[in-house]
CSV table of C-alpha atoms in Angstrom, one decimal:
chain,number,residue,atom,x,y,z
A,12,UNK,CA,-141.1,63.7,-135.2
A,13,UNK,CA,-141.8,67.3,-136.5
A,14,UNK,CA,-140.1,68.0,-139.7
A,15,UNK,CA,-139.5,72.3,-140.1
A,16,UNK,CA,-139.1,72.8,-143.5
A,17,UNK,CA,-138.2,76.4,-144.9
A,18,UNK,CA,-136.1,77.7,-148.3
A,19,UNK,CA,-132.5,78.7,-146.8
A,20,UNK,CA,-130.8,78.8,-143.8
A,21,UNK,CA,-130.0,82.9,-144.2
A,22,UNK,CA,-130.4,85.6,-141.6
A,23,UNK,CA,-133.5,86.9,-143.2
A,24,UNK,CA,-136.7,87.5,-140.9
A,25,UNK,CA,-138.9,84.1,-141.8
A,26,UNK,CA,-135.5,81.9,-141.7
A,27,UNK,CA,-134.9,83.7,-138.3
A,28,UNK,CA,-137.9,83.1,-137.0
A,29,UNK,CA,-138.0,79.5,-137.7
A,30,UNK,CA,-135.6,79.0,-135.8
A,31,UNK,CA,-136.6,80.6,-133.0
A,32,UNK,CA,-139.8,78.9,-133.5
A,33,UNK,CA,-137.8,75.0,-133.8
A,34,UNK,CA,-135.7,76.1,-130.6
A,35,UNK,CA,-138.5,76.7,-128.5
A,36,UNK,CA,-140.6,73.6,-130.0
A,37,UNK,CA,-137.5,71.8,-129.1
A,38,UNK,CA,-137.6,72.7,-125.5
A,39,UNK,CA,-141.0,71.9,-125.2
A,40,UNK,CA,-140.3,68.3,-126.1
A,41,UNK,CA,-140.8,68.1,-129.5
A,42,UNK,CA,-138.6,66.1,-131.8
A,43,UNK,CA,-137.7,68.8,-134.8
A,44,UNK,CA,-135.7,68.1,-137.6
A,45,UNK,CA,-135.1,71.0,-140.0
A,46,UNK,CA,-134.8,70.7,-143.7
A,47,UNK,CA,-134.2,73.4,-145.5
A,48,UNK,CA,-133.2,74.2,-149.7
A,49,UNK,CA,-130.2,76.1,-149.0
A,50,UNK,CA,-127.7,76.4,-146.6
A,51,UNK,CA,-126.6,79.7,-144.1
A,52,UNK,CA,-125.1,80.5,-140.6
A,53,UNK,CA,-128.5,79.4,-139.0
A,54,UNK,CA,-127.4,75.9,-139.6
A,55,UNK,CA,-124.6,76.1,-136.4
A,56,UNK,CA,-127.5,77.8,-134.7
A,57,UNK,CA,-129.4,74.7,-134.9
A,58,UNK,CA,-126.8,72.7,-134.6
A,59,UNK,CA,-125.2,74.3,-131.5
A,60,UNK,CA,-129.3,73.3,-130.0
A,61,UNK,CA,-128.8,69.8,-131.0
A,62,UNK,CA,-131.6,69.8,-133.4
A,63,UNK,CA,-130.5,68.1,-137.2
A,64,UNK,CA,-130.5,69.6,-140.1
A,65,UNK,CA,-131.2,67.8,-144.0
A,66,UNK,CA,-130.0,69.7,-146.7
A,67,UNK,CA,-132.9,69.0,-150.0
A,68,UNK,CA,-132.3,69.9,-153.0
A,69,UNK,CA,-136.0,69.5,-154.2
A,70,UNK,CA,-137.1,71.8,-152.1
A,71,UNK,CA,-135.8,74.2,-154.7
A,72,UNK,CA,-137.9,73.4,-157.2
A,73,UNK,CA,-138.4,75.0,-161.0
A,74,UNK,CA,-140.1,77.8,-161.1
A,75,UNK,CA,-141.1,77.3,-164.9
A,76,UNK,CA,-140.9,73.7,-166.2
A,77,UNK,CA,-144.2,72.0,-165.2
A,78,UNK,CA,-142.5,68.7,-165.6
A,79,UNK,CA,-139.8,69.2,-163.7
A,80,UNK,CA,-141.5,70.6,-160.9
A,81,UNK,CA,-143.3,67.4,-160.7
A,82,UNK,CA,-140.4,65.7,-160.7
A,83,UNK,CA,-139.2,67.7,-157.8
A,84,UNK,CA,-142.5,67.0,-155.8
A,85,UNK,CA,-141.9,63.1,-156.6
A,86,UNK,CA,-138.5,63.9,-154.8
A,87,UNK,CA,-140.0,65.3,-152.1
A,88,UNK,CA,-142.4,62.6,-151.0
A,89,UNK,CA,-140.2,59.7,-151.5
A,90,UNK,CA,-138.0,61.5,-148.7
A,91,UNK,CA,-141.0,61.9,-146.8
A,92,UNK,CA,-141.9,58.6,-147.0
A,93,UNK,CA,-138.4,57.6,-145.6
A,94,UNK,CA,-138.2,60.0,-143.2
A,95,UNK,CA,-141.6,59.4,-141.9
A,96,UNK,CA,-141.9,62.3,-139.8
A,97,UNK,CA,-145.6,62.5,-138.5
A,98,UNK,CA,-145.8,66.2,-139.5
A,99,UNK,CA,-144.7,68.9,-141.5
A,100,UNK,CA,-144.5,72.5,-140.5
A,101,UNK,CA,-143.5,74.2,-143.5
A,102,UNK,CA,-143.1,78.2,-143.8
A,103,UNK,CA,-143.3,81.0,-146.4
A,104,UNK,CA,-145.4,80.4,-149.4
A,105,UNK,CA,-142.4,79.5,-151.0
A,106,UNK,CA,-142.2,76.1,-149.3
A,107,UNK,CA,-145.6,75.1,-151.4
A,108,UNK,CA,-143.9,71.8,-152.8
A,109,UNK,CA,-143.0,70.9,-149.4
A,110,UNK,CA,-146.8,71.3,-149.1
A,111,UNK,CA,-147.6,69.3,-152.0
A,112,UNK,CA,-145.2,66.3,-151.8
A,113,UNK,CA,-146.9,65.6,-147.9
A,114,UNK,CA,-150.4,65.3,-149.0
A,115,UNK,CA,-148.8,62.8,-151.7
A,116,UNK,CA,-147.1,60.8,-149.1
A,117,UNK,CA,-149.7,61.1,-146.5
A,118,UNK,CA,-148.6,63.1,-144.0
A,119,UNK,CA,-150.4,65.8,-142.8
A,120,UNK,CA,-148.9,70.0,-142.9
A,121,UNK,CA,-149.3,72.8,-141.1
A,122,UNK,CA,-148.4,76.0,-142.9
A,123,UNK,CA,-146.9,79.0,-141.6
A,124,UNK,CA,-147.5,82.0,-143.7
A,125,UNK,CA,-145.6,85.2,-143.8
A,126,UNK,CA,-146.1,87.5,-146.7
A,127,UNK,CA,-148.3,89.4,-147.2
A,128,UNK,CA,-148.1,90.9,-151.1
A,129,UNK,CA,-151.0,90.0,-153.5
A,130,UNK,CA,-150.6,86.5,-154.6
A,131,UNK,CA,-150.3,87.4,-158.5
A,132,UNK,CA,-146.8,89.5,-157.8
A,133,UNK,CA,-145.9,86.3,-155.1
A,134,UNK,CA,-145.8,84.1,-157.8
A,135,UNK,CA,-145.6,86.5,-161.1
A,136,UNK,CA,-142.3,84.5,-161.9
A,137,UNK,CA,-144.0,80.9,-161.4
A,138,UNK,CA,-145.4,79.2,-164.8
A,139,UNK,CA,-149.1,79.2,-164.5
A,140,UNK,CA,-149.1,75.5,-164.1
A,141,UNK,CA,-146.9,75.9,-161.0
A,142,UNK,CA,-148.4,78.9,-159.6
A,143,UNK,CA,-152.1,76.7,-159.8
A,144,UNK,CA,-150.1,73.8,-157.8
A,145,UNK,CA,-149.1,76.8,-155.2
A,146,UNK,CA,-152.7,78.1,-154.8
A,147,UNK,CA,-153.8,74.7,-154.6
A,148,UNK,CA,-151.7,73.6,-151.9
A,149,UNK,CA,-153.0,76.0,-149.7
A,150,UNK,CA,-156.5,73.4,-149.3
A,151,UNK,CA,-153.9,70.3,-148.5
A,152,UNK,CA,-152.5,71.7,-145.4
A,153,UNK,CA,-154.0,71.0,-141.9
A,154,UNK,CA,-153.7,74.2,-140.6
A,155,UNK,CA,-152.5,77.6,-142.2
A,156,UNK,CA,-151.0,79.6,-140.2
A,157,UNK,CA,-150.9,83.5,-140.4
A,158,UNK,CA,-148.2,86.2,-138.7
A,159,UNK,CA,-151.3,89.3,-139.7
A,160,UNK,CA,-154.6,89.8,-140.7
A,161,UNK,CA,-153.1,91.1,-144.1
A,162,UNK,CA,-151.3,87.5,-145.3
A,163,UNK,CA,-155.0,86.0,-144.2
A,164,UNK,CA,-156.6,88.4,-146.7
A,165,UNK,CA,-154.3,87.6,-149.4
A,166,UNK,CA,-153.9,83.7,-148.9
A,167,UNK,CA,-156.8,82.8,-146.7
A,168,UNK,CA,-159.2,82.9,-149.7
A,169,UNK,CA,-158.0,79.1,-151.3
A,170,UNK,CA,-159.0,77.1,-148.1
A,171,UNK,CA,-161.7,77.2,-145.6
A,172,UNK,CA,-162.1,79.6,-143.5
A,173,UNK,CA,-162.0,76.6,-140.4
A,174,UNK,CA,-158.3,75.9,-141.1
A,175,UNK,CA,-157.3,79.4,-140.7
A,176,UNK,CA,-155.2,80.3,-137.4
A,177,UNK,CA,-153.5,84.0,-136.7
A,178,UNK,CA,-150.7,83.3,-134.5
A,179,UNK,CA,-148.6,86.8,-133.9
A,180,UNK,CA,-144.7,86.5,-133.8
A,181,UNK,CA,-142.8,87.1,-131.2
A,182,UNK,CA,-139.3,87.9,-129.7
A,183,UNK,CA,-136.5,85.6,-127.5
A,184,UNK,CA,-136.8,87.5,-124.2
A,185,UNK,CA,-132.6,87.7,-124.5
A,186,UNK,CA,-133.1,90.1,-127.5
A,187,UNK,CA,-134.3,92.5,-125.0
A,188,UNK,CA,-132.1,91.7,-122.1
A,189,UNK,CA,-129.1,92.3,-124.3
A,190,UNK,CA,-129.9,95.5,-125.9
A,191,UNK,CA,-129.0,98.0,-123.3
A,192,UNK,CA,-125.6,96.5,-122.1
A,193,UNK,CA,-124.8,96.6,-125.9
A,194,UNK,CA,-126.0,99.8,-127.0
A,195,UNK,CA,-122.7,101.9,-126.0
A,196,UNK,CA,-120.3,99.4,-127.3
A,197,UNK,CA,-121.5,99.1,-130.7
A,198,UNK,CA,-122.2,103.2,-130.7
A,199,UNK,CA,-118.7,103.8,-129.9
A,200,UNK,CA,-117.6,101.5,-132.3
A,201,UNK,CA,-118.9,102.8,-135.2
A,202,UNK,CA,-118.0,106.0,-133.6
A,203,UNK,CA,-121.1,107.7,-133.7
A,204,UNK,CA,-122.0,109.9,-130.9
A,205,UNK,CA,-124.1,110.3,-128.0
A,206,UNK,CA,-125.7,113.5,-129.5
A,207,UNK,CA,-126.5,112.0,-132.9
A,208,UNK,CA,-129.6,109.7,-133.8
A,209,UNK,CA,-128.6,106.6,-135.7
A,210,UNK,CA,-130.8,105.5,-137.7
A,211,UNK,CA,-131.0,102.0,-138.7
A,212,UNK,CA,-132.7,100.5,-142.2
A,213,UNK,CA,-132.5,96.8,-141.8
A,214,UNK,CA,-133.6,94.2,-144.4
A,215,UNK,CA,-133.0,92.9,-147.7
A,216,UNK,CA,-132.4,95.7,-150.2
A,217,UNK,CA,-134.6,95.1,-152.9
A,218,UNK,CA,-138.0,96.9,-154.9
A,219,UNK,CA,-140.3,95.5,-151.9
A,220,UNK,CA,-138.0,96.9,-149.2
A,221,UNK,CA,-138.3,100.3,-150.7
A,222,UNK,CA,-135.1,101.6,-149.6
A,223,UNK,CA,-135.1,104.3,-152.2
A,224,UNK,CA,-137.5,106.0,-150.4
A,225,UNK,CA,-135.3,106.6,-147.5
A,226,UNK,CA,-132.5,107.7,-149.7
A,227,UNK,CA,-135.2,110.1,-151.1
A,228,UNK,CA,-136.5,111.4,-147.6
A,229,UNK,CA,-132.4,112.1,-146.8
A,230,UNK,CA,-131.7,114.2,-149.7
A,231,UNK,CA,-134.6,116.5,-148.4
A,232,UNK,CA,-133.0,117.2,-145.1
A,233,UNK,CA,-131.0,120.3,-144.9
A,234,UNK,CA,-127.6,120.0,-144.2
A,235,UNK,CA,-128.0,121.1,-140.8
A,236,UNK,CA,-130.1,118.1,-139.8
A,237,UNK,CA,-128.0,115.7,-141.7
A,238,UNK,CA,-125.2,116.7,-139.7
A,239,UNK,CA,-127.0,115.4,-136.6
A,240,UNK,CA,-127.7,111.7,-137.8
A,241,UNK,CA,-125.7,108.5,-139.0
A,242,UNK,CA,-127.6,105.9,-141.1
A,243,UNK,CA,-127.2,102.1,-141.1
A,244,UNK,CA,-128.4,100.4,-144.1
A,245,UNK,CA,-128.0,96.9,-143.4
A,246,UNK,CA,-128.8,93.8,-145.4
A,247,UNK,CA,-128.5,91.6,-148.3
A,248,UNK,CA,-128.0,93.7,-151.9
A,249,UNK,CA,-130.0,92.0,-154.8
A,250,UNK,CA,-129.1,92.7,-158.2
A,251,UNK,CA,-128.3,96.6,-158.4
A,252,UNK,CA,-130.9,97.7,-156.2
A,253,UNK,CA,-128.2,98.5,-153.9
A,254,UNK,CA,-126.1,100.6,-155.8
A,255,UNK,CA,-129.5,102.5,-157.3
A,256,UNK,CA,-129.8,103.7,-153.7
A,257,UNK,CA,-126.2,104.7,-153.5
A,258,UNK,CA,-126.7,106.4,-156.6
A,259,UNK,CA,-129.9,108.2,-155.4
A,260,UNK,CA,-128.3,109.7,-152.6
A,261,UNK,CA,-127.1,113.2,-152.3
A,262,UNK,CA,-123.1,113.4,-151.8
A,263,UNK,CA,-123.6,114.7,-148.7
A,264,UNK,CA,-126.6,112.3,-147.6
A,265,UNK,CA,-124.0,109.3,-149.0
A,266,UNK,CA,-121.4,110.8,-146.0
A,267,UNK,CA,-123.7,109.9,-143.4
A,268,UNK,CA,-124.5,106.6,-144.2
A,269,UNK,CA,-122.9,103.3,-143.7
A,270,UNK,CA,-123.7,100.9,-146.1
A,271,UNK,CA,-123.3,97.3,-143.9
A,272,UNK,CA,-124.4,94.3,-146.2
A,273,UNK,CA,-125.7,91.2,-144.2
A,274,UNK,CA,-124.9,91.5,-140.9
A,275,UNK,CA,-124.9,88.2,-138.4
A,276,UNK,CA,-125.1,91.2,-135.1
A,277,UNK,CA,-128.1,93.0,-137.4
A,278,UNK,CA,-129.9,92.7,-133.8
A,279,UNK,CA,-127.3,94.2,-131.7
A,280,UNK,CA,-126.9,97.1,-134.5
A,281,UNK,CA,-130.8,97.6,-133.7
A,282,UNK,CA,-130.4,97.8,-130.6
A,283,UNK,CA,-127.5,100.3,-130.8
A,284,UNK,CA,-129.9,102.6,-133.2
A,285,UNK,CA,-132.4,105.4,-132.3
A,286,UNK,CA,-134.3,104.9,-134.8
A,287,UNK,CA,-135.6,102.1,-137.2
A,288,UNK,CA,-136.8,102.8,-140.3
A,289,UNK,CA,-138.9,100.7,-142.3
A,290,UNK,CA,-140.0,101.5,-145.7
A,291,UNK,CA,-141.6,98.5,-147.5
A,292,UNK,CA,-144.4,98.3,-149.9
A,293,UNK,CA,-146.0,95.2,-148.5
A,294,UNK,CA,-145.0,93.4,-145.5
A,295,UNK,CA,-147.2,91.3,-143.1
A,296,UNK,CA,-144.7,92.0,-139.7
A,297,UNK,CA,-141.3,92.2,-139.9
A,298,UNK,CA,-139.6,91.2,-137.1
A,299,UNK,CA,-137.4,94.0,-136.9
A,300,UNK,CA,-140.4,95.8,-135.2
A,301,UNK,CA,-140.2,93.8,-133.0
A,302,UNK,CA,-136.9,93.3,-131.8
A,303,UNK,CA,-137.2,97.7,-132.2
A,304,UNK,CA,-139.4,97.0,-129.8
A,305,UNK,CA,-137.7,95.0,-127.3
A,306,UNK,CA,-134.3,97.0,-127.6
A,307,UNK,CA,-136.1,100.2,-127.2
A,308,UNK,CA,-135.4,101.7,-130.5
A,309,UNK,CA,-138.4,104.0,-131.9
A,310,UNK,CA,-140.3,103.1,-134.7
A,311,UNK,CA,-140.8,104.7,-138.0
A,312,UNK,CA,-143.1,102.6,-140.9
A,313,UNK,CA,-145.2,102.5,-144.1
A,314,UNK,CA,-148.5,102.2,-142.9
A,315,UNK,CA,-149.4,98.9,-144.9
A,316,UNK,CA,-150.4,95.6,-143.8
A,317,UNK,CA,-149.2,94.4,-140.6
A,318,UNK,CA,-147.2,97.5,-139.5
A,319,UNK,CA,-151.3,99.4,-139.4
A,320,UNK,CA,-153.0,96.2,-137.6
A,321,UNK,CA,-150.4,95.9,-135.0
A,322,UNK,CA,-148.8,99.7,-134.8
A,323,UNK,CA,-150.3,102.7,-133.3
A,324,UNK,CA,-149.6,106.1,-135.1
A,325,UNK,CA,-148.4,108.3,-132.6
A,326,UNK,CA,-148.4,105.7,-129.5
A,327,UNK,CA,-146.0,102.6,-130.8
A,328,UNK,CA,-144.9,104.0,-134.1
A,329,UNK,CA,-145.1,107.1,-136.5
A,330,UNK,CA,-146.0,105.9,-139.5
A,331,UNK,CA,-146.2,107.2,-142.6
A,332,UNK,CA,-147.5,106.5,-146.7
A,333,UNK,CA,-145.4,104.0,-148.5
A,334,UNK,CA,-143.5,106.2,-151.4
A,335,UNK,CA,-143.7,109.3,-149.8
A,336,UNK,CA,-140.7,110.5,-149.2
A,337,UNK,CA,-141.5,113.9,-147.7
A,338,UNK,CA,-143.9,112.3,-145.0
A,339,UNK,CA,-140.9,110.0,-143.9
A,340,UNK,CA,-138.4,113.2,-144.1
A,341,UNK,CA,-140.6,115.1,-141.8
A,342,UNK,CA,-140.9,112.0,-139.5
A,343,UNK,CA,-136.8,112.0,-139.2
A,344,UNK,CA,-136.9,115.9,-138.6
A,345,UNK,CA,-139.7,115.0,-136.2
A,346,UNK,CA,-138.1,112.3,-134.1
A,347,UNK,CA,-134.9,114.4,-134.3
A,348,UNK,CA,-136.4,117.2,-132.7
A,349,UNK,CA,-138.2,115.4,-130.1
A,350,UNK,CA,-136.3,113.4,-127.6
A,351,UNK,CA,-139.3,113.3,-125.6
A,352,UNK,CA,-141.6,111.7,-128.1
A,353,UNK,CA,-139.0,108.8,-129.4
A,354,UNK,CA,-139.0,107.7,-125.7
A,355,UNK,CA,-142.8,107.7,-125.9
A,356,UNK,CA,-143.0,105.4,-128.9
A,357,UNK,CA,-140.5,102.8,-127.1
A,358,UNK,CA,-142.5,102.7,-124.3
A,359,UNK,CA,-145.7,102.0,-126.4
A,360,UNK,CA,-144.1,99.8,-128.7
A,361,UNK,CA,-142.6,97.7,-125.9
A,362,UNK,CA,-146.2,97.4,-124.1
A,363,UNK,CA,-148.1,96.4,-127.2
A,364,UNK,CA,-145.7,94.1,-128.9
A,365,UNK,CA,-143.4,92.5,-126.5
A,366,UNK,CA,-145.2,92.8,-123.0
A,367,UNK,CA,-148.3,91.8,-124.3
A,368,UNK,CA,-147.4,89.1,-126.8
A,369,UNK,CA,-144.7,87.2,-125.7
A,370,UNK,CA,-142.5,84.2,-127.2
A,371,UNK,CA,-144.2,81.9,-124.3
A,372,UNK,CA,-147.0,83.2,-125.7
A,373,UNK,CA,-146.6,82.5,-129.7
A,374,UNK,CA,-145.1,79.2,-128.3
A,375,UNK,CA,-148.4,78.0,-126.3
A,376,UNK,CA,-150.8,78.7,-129.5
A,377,UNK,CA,-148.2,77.1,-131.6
A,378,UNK,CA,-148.1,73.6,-129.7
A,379,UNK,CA,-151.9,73.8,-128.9
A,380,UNK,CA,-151.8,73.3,-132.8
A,381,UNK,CA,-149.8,71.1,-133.3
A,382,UNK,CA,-150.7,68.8,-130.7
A,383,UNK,CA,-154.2,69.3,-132.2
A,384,UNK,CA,-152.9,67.9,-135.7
A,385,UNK,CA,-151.0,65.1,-133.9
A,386,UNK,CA,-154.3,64.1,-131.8
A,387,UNK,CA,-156.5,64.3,-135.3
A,388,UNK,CA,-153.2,61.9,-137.3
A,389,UNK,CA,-153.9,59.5,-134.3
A,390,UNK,CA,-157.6,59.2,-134.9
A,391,UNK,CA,-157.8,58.6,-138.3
A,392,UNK,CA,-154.4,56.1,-138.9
């Protein structure tokens, strides 16, 4: 048995993908069981696949009492123990107990990685004790696992440079089979027109996300252009970060947005949208490019991390400079102007991240290391 361990069931990007990762494991044969800190709406998903699910507590564990993150750890490997899966595919950094507790209990991990910010802001709110037993952890695991070239840089530097694997993501081939039969219905409902771009900003609105920026870029369009687009802004609102881009917008930039929250049909929305816009500071690859991808939606991004090793400026994307504001408004203008060149971008975007990568793909490296780990468990128990 494979035990999938993550921090919340939510419909964030790494929650997402794990489940699209377990499903597909699943039908490969693999005996997954999920367990997960936090529950969410991907819970029925599993569910409704016939793969359990273990709510633990521990897996939540302090972020500043040394002694009670030990505890926590304890926790954790006496359930492993019990359970006795024989392995552990944990993912985000912030599943590093989960990491910890198996090499107490003896069973091996793999580690799937998916940030990409420098580690001292990843775990700036971790007591130094704790944030050692993080950067630690990355030796225990079998395997570490990397979605871009810029999470390796940041996290590939506490192992050995022999347990390192880049293993792209990759989309559900329905994603882009439902896009197009969707698109109309979901334009029509929001009533936006056939003559307008919608332009979608989906992800967690926070610092990192840098949403502000795209209020910014929008408050430099004239009111002539503004006329001619709707914006989604679709996602989970942390603290006041929300209502700081609110606040940022122009009133009439604020009339042509659409402030969603978190959305279970944030795919479908996507793939009702012209335009995705993407505006973080650091972000190893969100997969919102690539369901952009599939659905046929252009691409504009910061060109940081994963959007500059797997993007194309020009060919699969427009990309621009995180925090400038007036590069991303001239992109809009751009893409607003040119019909001709967003249907360029889809094209490229769909050759180079769904055609050429796809989920069979990401699922055939995936089980060639796992079955690895498996095959190196049997030979030394």
């Amino acid at each position: 048995m494979i035990w999938m361990g993550g921090p919340s069931l939510v419909r964030d990007g790494a929650p997402l993908s794990q489940s699209e990762l377990a499903l597909g494991l699943a039908q490969r044969g693999f005996d997954i069981r999920v367990i997960a800190a936090n529950d969410g709406p991907l819970r029925s998903t599993y569910a409704a696949a016939g793969i359990p699910v273990d709510l633990v507590a521990a897996l939540q564990t302090s972020p500043s009492v040394p002694v009670w993150y030990e505890a926590d750890v304890s926790l954790l490997a006496d359930h492993i123990r019990q359970g006795a899966p024989d392995l552990v595919l944990a993912s985000t950094i912030d599943t590093f107990a989960l990491v910890d507790a198996a090499r107490v209990a003896g069973v091996k991990t793999i580690w799937n990685i998916r940030e990409s910010e420098p580690w001292r802001d990843r775990l700036s709110d971790r007591h130094p004790h704790i944030a050692a037993r993080a950067l630690a952890s990355l030796a225990y695991a079998e395997r570490l696992i990397f979605v871009a070239e810029a999470s390796v840089d940041v996290w590939g530097a506490f192992t050995s440079r022999d347990r390192v694997i880049k293993i792209y993501n990759a989309v559900a081939p329905s994603i882009a089979e439902a896009a197009p039969s969707e698109r109309a219905h979901i334009r029509a409902t929001l009533g936006v027109a056939e003559s307008e771009m919608l332009i979608a900003s989906i992800g967690t609105l926070c610092r990192r996300k840098g949403q502000l920026d795209l209020a910014d870029a929008l408050n430099l369009l004239g009111a002539e252009t503004l006329d001619q687009l709707r914006v989604l802004i679709v996602g989970r609102e942390i603290d006041d970060y929300a209502d700081r881009v609110r606040h940022r917008l122009s009133p009439a930039a604020l009339a042509r947005c659409n402030f969603m929250g978190e959305r279970a049909d944030a795919t479908s929305l996507l793939a009702a949208a012209d335009v995705l816009v993407n505006t973080s500071v650091s972000e190893a690859f969100p997969r919102t490019f690539l369901e952009a991808a599939a659905s046929k939606t252009a691409i504009i991004a910061t060109d940081v991390d994963g959007a500059r090793e797997r993007l194309r400026h020009n060919h699969s994307a427009r990309l621009f400079p995180a925090g400038d504001a007036h590069a991303l408004s001239a992109e809009l203008s751009y893409l607003l102007s040119d019909h001709v060149a967003r249907k360029a971008l889809t094209r490229g975007a769909f050759d180079d991240l769904v055609a050429n990568w796809t989920q069979g793909d990401m699922l055939s490296a995936y089980e060639r290391v796992i079955r690895d780990a498996l095959q190196r468990r049997e030979t030394t128990t």
